[in-house]
PDB file of C-alpha atoms in Angstrom:
ATOM      1  CA  MET A   1      -5.649 -10.106  -1.367  1.00 54.00           C
ATOM      2  CA  ASN A   2      -4.145 -10.582   2.091  1.00 52.00           C
ATOM      3  CA  LEU A   3      -7.061 -11.875   4.148  1.00 42.00           C
ATOM      4  CA  LYS A   4      -5.167 -12.484   7.363  1.00 41.00           C
ATOM      5  CA  GLU A   5      -5.772 -10.026  10.175  1.00 42.00           C
ATOM      6  CA  VAL A   6      -2.489  -8.224  10.768  1.00 42.00           C
ATOM      7  CA  THR A   7      -0.750  -8.769  14.115  1.00 42.00           C
ATOM      8  CA  LEU A   8       0.499  -5.507  15.565  1.00 43.00           C
ATOM      9  CA  GLU A   9       4.199  -5.414  16.432  1.00 45.00           C
ATOM     10  CA  LYS A  10       6.722  -2.708  17.313  1.00 57.00           C
ATOM     11  CA  THR A  11       7.534  -2.131  13.656  1.00 84.00           C
ATOM     12  CA  GLU A  12       3.896  -1.636  12.728  1.00 92.00           C
ATOM     13  CA  LYS A  13       1.479   1.272  13.078  1.00 95.00           C
ATOM     14  CA  ARG A  14      -2.235   1.563  12.437  1.00 96.00           C
ATOM     15  CA  PHE A  15      -4.342   4.583  11.515  1.00 97.00           C
ATOM     16  CA  HIS A  16      -7.938   5.171  10.448  1.00 97.00           C
ATOM     17  CA  TYR A  17      -8.153   6.349   6.852  1.00 97.00           C
ATOM     18  CA  ASP A  18     -10.450   9.236   7.815  1.00 95.00           C
ATOM     19  CA  ASP A  19      -8.313  10.680  10.635  1.00 95.00           C
ATOM     20  CA  THR A  20      -7.332  14.322  10.248  1.00 93.00           C
ATOM     21  CA  LEU A  21      -4.110  14.651   8.197  1.00 94.00           C
ATOM     22  CA  VAL A  22      -3.598  10.883   8.437  1.00 96.00           C
ATOM     23  CA  TYR A  23      -1.475  10.928   5.280  1.00 95.00           C
ATOM     24  CA  ARG A  24       1.164  12.915   7.159  1.00 94.00           C
ATOM     25  CA  SER A  25       1.327  10.429  10.042  1.00 94.00           C
ATOM     26  CA  LEU A  26       1.517   7.495   7.639  1.00 96.00           C
ATOM     27  CA  SER A  27       4.191   9.064   5.444  1.00 95.00           C
ATOM     28  CA  GLN A  28       6.306  10.040   8.445  1.00 92.00           C
ATOM     29  CA  SER A  29       6.166   6.463   9.758  1.00 93.00           C
ATOM     30  CA  ILE A  30       7.221   5.022   6.398  1.00 95.00           C
ATOM     31  CA  TYR A  31       9.976   7.596   5.901  1.00 92.00           C
ATOM     32  CA  GLN A  32      11.622   6.548   9.174  1.00 91.00           C
ATOM     33  CA  TRP A  33      11.860   2.984   7.858  1.00 93.00           C
ATOM     34  CA  LEU A  34      13.323   3.785   4.448  1.00 91.00           C
ATOM     35  CA  PRO A  35      16.961   2.807   3.816  1.00 88.00           C
ATOM     36  CA  SER A  36      19.649   5.452   3.628  1.00 82.00           C
ATOM     37  CA  GLU A  37      21.409   3.607   0.789  1.00 82.00           C
ATOM     38  CA  ALA A  38      20.520   4.148  -2.863  1.00 72.00           C
ATOM     39  CA  TYR A  39      17.514   2.063  -3.883  1.00 84.00           C
ATOM     40  CA  GLU A  40      14.916   2.118  -6.611  1.00 91.00           C
ATOM     41  CA  PHE A  41      11.568   2.584  -4.895  1.00 95.00           C
ATOM     42  CA  ILE A  42       8.944   0.236  -6.302  1.00 97.00           C
ATOM     43  CA  ILE A  43       5.259   0.442  -5.346  1.00 97.00           C
ATOM     44  CA  VAL A  44       3.469  -2.895  -5.862  1.00 98.00           C
ATOM     45  CA  CYS A  45      -0.309  -2.465  -5.616  1.00 98.00           C
ATOM     46  CA  ILE A  46      -1.844  -5.933  -5.333  1.00 97.00           C
ATOM     47  CA  GLY A  47      -5.452  -6.754  -6.210  1.00 94.00           C
ATOM     48  CA  THR A  48      -7.999  -6.954  -8.985  1.00 93.00           C
ATOM     49  CA  ASP A  49     -10.688  -4.666 -10.342  1.00 93.00           C
ATOM     50  CA  ARG A  50     -12.984  -7.692 -10.684  1.00 91.00           C
ATOM     51  CA  SER A  51     -13.742  -7.635  -6.943  1.00 90.00           C
ATOM     52  CA  THR A  52     -14.787  -4.456  -5.159  1.00 92.00           C
ATOM     53  CA  GLY A  53     -13.066  -5.321  -1.902  1.00 90.00           C
ATOM     54  CA  ASP A  54      -9.885  -6.414  -3.631  1.00 91.00           C
ATOM     55  CA  SER A  55      -9.629  -3.288  -5.794  1.00 95.00           C
ATOM     56  CA  LEU A  56      -7.812  -1.210  -3.160  1.00 96.00           C
ATOM     57  CA  GLY A  57      -4.404  -1.954  -4.697  1.00 97.00           C
ATOM     58  CA  PRO A  58      -5.128  -1.163  -8.365  1.00 98.00           C
ATOM     59  CA  LEU A  59      -7.171   1.913  -7.410  1.00 98.00           C
ATOM     60  CA  THR A  60      -4.226   3.203  -5.373  1.00 98.00           C
ATOM     61  CA  GLY A  61      -1.799   2.510  -8.218  1.00 98.00           C
ATOM     62  CA  THR A  62      -3.993   4.338 -10.719  1.00 98.00           C
ATOM     63  CA  LEU A  63      -4.351   7.383  -8.463  1.00 97.00           C
ATOM     64  CA  LEU A  64      -0.638   7.427  -7.681  1.00 96.00           C
ATOM     65  CA  ASN A  65       0.391   7.232 -11.335  1.00 94.00           C
ATOM     66  CA  LYS A  66      -1.449  10.474 -12.075  1.00 93.00           C
ATOM     67  CA  TRP A  67       1.269  12.353 -10.183  1.00 90.00           C
ATOM     68  CA  GLN A  68       4.072  10.749 -12.251  1.00 87.00           C
ATOM     69  CA  HIS A  69       6.617  10.666  -9.430  1.00 87.00           C
ATOM     70  CA  PRO A  70      10.223  10.349 -10.661  1.00 86.00           C
ATOM     71  CA  HIS A  71      11.298   8.441  -7.533  1.00 86.00           C
ATOM     72  CA  TYR A  72       8.610   5.730  -7.832  1.00 92.00           C
ATOM     73  CA  THR A  73       7.859   2.953 -10.272  1.00 96.00           C
ATOM     74  CA  VAL A  74       4.293   1.723  -9.798  1.00 97.00           C
ATOM     75  CA  TYR A  75       3.117  -1.803 -10.576  1.00 98.00           C
ATOM     76  CA  GLY A  76      -0.582  -2.596 -10.264  1.00 98.00           C
ATOM     77  CA  THR A  77      -3.251  -0.328 -11.706  1.00 98.00           C
ATOM     78  CA  LEU A  78      -6.816  -0.720 -12.940  1.00 97.00           C
ATOM     79  CA  GLU A  79      -5.442  -1.029 -16.468  1.00 97.00           C
ATOM     80  CA  ASP A  80      -2.673  -3.485 -15.581  1.00 97.00           C
ATOM     81  CA  PRO A  81      -3.385  -5.096 -12.179  1.00 97.00           C
ATOM     82  CA  VAL A  82      -1.023  -7.275 -10.157  1.00 97.00           C
ATOM     83  CA  HIS A  83      -2.980 -10.255  -8.826  1.00 94.00           C
ATOM     84  CA  ALA A  84      -2.721 -13.940  -7.972  1.00 90.00           C
ATOM     85  CA  VAL A  85      -2.356 -15.054 -11.599  1.00 92.00           C
ATOM     86  CA  ASN A  86       0.563 -12.789 -12.543  1.00 95.00           C
ATOM     87  CA  LEU A  87       2.204 -11.898  -9.203  1.00 96.00           C
ATOM     88  CA  LYS A  88       5.202 -14.214  -9.597  1.00 95.00           C
ATOM     89  CA  GLU A  89       5.784 -12.955 -13.140  1.00 96.00           C
ATOM     90  CA  LYS A  90       5.609  -9.293 -12.038  1.00 97.00           C
ATOM     91  CA  LEU A  91       8.063  -9.865  -9.179  1.00 96.00           C
ATOM     92  CA  GLN A  92      10.487 -11.538 -11.581  1.00 96.00           C
ATOM     93  CA  LYS A  93      10.179  -8.553 -13.898  1.00 96.00           C
ATOM     94  CA  ILE A  94      10.938  -6.164 -11.029  1.00 97.00           C
ATOM     95  CA  LYS A  95      13.987  -8.194 -10.045  1.00 94.00           C
ATOM     96  CA  LEU A  96      15.362  -8.175 -13.593  1.00 95.00           C
ATOM     97  CA  LYS A  97      14.467  -4.607 -14.519  1.00 96.00           C
ATOM     98  CA  HIS A  98      15.356  -2.686 -11.361  1.00 95.00           C
ATOM     99  CA  LYS A  99      18.699  -2.413  -9.611  1.00 90.00           C
ATOM    100  CA  ASN A 100      18.449  -2.935  -5.860  1.00 89.00           C
ATOM    101  CA  PRO A 101      14.656  -2.439  -5.657  1.00 94.00           C
ATOM    102  CA  PHE A 102      13.013  -1.440  -2.372  1.00 95.00           C
ATOM    103  CA  ILE A 103       9.384  -2.527  -2.501  1.00 97.00           C
ATOM    104  CA  ILE A 104       6.421  -0.927  -0.775  1.00 97.00           C
ATOM    105  CA  ALA A 105       3.553  -3.418  -1.040  1.00 98.00           C
ATOM    106  CA  ILE A 106      -0.100  -2.359  -0.917  1.00 98.00           C
ATOM    107  CA  ASP A 107      -2.991  -4.761  -0.460  1.00 96.00           C
ATOM    108  CA  ALA A 108      -6.501  -5.043   0.947  1.00 93.00           C
ATOM    109  CA  CYS A 109      -7.367  -7.313   3.840  1.00 90.00           C
ATOM    110  CA  LEU A 110     -10.312  -8.335   5.989  1.00 90.00           C
ATOM    111  CA  GLY A 111     -10.416  -7.932   9.761  1.00 90.00           C
ATOM    112  CA  LYS A 112     -12.594  -7.415  12.808  1.00 93.00           C
ATOM    113  CA  LYS A 113     -15.665  -5.210  12.611  1.00 92.00           C
ATOM    114  CA  ASP A 114     -14.132  -2.381  14.643  1.00 95.00           C
ATOM    115  CA  SER A 115     -10.981  -2.466  12.464  1.00 95.00           C
ATOM    116  CA  VAL A 116     -12.716  -1.764   9.153  1.00 96.00           C
ATOM    117  CA  GLY A 117     -11.299   1.440   7.681  1.00 96.00           C
ATOM    118  CA  MET A 118      -7.915   1.039   9.358  1.00 98.00           C
ATOM    119  CA  ILE A 119      -4.687   1.307   7.350  1.00 98.00           C
ATOM    120  CA  THR A 120      -1.710  -0.593   8.715  1.00 97.00           C
ATOM    121  CA  THR A 121       1.890   0.067   7.767  1.00 97.00           C
ATOM    122  CA  GLY A 122       4.943  -1.848   8.879  1.00 96.00           C
ATOM    123  CA  ILE A 123       8.343  -3.284   8.103  1.00 95.00           C
ATOM    124  CA  GLY A 124       8.445  -6.607   6.296  1.00 94.00           C
ATOM    125  CA  THR A 125       6.496  -8.557   3.730  1.00 95.00           C
ATOM    126  CA  ILE A 126       2.845  -9.382   3.201  1.00 93.00           C
ATOM    127  CA  GLN A 127       1.662 -12.797   2.051  1.00 88.00           C
ATOM    128  CA  PRO A 128      -1.046 -12.308  -0.584  1.00 87.00           C
ATOM    129  CA  GLY A 129      -3.711 -15.007  -0.656  1.00 73.00           C
ATOM    130  CA  ALA A 130      -2.431 -16.736   2.493  1.00 63.00           C
ATOM    131  CA  ALA A 131      -5.861 -17.190   4.042  1.00 56.00           C
ATOM    132  CA  LEU A 132      -7.159 -18.684   0.772  1.00 60.00           C
ATOM    133  CA  GLN A 133      -4.255 -21.176   0.744  1.00 62.00           C
ATOM    134  CA  LYS A 134      -2.800 -19.747  -2.443  1.00 73.00           C
ATOM    135  CA  ASP A 135       0.861 -20.461  -3.087  1.00 79.00           C
ATOM    136  CA  LEU A 136       2.020 -16.895  -3.682  1.00 88.00           C
ATOM    137  CA  PRO A 137       5.379 -15.321  -2.844  1.00 92.00           C
ATOM    138  CA  PRO A 138       5.745 -12.770  -0.036  1.00 94.00           C
ATOM    139  CA  VAL A 139       5.962  -9.163  -1.213  1.00 96.00           C
ATOM    140  CA  GLY A 140       7.557  -6.019   0.134  1.00 96.00           C
ATOM    141  CA  ASN A 141      10.198  -4.474   2.335  1.00 96.00           C
ATOM    142  CA  ILE A 142       7.473  -2.254   3.785  1.00 96.00           C
ATOM    143  CA  TYR A 143       3.721  -2.716   3.459  1.00 97.00           C
ATOM    144  CA  LEU A 144       0.470  -0.791   3.605  1.00 97.00           C
ATOM    145  CA  THR A 145      -2.705  -2.809   4.096  1.00 96.00           C
ATOM    146  CA  GLY A 146      -6.258  -1.517   4.266  1.00 96.00           C
ATOM    147  CA  ILE A 147      -8.958  -3.388   6.168  1.00 95.00           C
ATOM    148  CA  VAL A 148     -11.927  -3.079   3.821  1.00 94.00           C
ATOM    149  CA  ASN A 149     -14.468  -5.442   5.420  1.00 90.00           C
ATOM    150  CA  ILE A 150     -15.131  -8.100   8.058  1.00 85.00           C
ATOM    151  CA  ASN A 151     -13.462 -11.514   7.829  1.00 85.00           C
ATOM    152  CA  GLY A 152     -15.131 -14.785   8.659  1.00 74.00           C
ATOM    153  CA  TYR A 153     -17.621 -16.874   6.705  1.00 71.00           C
ATOM    154  CA  MET A 154     -17.430 -16.859   2.875  1.00 65.00           C
ATOM    155  CA  ASP A 155     -14.681 -14.257   2.550  1.00 69.00           C
ATOM    156  CA  TYR A 156     -14.974 -14.286  -1.228  1.00 65.00           C
ATOM    157  CA  MET A 157     -18.600 -13.115  -1.052  1.00 72.00           C
ATOM    158  CA  VAL A 158     -17.689 -10.502   1.558  1.00 74.00           C
ATOM    159  CA  LEU A 159     -15.151  -9.033  -0.855  1.00 78.00           C
ATOM    160  CA  GLN A 160     -17.701  -8.941  -3.664  1.00 76.00           C
ATOM    161  CA  SER A 161     -20.174  -7.024  -1.482  1.00 76.00           C
ATOM    162  CA  THR A 162     -17.673  -4.518  -0.048  1.00 89.00           C
ATOM    163  CA  ARG A 163     -18.705  -0.889  -0.602  1.00 93.00           C
ATOM    164  CA  LEU A 164     -16.693   0.827  -3.332  1.00 94.00           C
ATOM    165  CA  HIS A 165     -17.089   4.147  -1.507  1.00 96.00           C
ATOM    166  CA  LEU A 166     -14.959   2.907   1.407  1.00 96.00           C
ATOM    167  CA  VAL A 167     -12.357   1.269  -0.817  1.00 97.00           C
ATOM    168  CA  MET A 168     -12.031   4.391  -2.965  1.00 97.00           C
ATOM    169  CA  ASN A 169     -11.609   6.663   0.053  1.00 97.00           C
ATOM    170  CA  MET A 170      -8.939   4.374   1.493  1.00 98.00           C
ATOM    171  CA  ALA A 171      -7.129   4.240  -1.855  1.00 98.00           C
ATOM    172  CA  GLU A 172      -7.135   8.036  -1.999  1.00 98.00           C
ATOM    173  CA  THR A 173      -5.628   8.208   1.499  1.00 98.00           C
ATOM    174  CA  ILE A 174      -2.864   5.728   0.648  1.00 98.00           C
ATOM    175  CA  ALA A 175      -2.075   7.466  -2.645  1.00 97.00           C
ATOM    176  CA  LYS A 176      -1.893  10.834  -0.878  1.00 96.00           C
ATOM    177  CA  THR A 177       0.375   9.272   1.754  1.00 97.00           C
ATOM    178  CA  LEU A 178       2.844   8.101  -0.879  1.00 96.00           C
ATOM    179  CA  HIS A 179       2.592  11.442  -2.686  1.00 94.00           C
ATOM    180  CA  HIS A 180       3.513  13.195   0.564  1.00 93.00           C
ATOM    181  CA  LEU A 181       6.318  10.687   1.166  1.00 93.00           C
ATOM    182  CA  HIS A 182       7.700  11.599  -2.247  1.00 88.00           C
ATOM    183  CA  HIS A 183       8.347  15.138  -1.012  1.00 80.00           C
ATOM    184  CA  TYR A 184      10.622  13.682   1.673  1.00 78.00           C
ATOM    185  CA  LEU A 185      12.548  11.789  -1.008  1.00 79.00           C
ATOM    186  CA  CYS A 186      12.830  14.831  -3.279  1.00 73.00           C
ATOM    187  CA  TYR A 187      13.851  17.265  -0.558  1.00 64.00           C
ATOM    188  CA  PRO A 188      15.630  15.298   2.190  1.00 60.00           C
ATOM    189  CA  SER A 189      17.558  18.356   3.367  1.00 53.00           C
ATOM    190  CA  LEU A 190      14.412  20.336   4.154  1.00 53.00           C
ATOM    191  CA  GLU A 191      13.035  20.369   7.652  1.00 45.00           C
ATOM    192  CA  ARG A 192      10.083  18.037   8.015  1.00 47.00           C
ATOM    193  CA  LYS A 193       7.933  20.885   9.328  1.00 49.00           C
ATOM    194  CA  LYS A 194       8.328  22.672   6.010  1.00 47.00           C
ATOM    195  CA  ILE A 195       7.376  19.582   4.015  1.00 48.00           C
ATOM    196  CA  ASP A 196       4.369  18.995   6.245  1.00 54.00           C
ATOM    197  CA  THR A 197       2.876  22.279   5.122  1.00 53.00           C
ATOM    198  CA  ILE A 198       2.474  20.844   1.608  1.00 51.00           C
TER     199      ILE A 198
END
């Protein structure tokens, strides 16, 4: 769980999960940041199913795995979550198992009231558990974070009382974004307009 409110920079974009065709805008932004060299694309969905607000990552991983994309390897699902206890171990496994991995990290976060429902994507790492003073390694070459509730007093309790309806809808948007991005990876020679009709 990345509880820190994200600071917007030039290499970062923010969208509301419920915007019309938001998955296209998100996938186009991410595609522009992907490397041209050969990489293994790894999706690391951080969080736990034991907390409603922190379940964004494993819900996204579970939804994404249903499509069985050949260009992605997904870590972090409801069945096998990636969380504070096993994050270092999972990152070591990725390093050993995958040649030249390029990691897209997904996590939930808390923010301001008017930011709830926003999905932020950008270049760089996220620092899971930073606001809770957990000593966890940074994750990602690119990240997607979803603001699921308001930060402030007793963040742990806020996460526990976060509505599953919102988290599920945001997870569906992120999964659809990465599904759409996969079409770019499969058919790089096609015009983007043609892919965007999918």
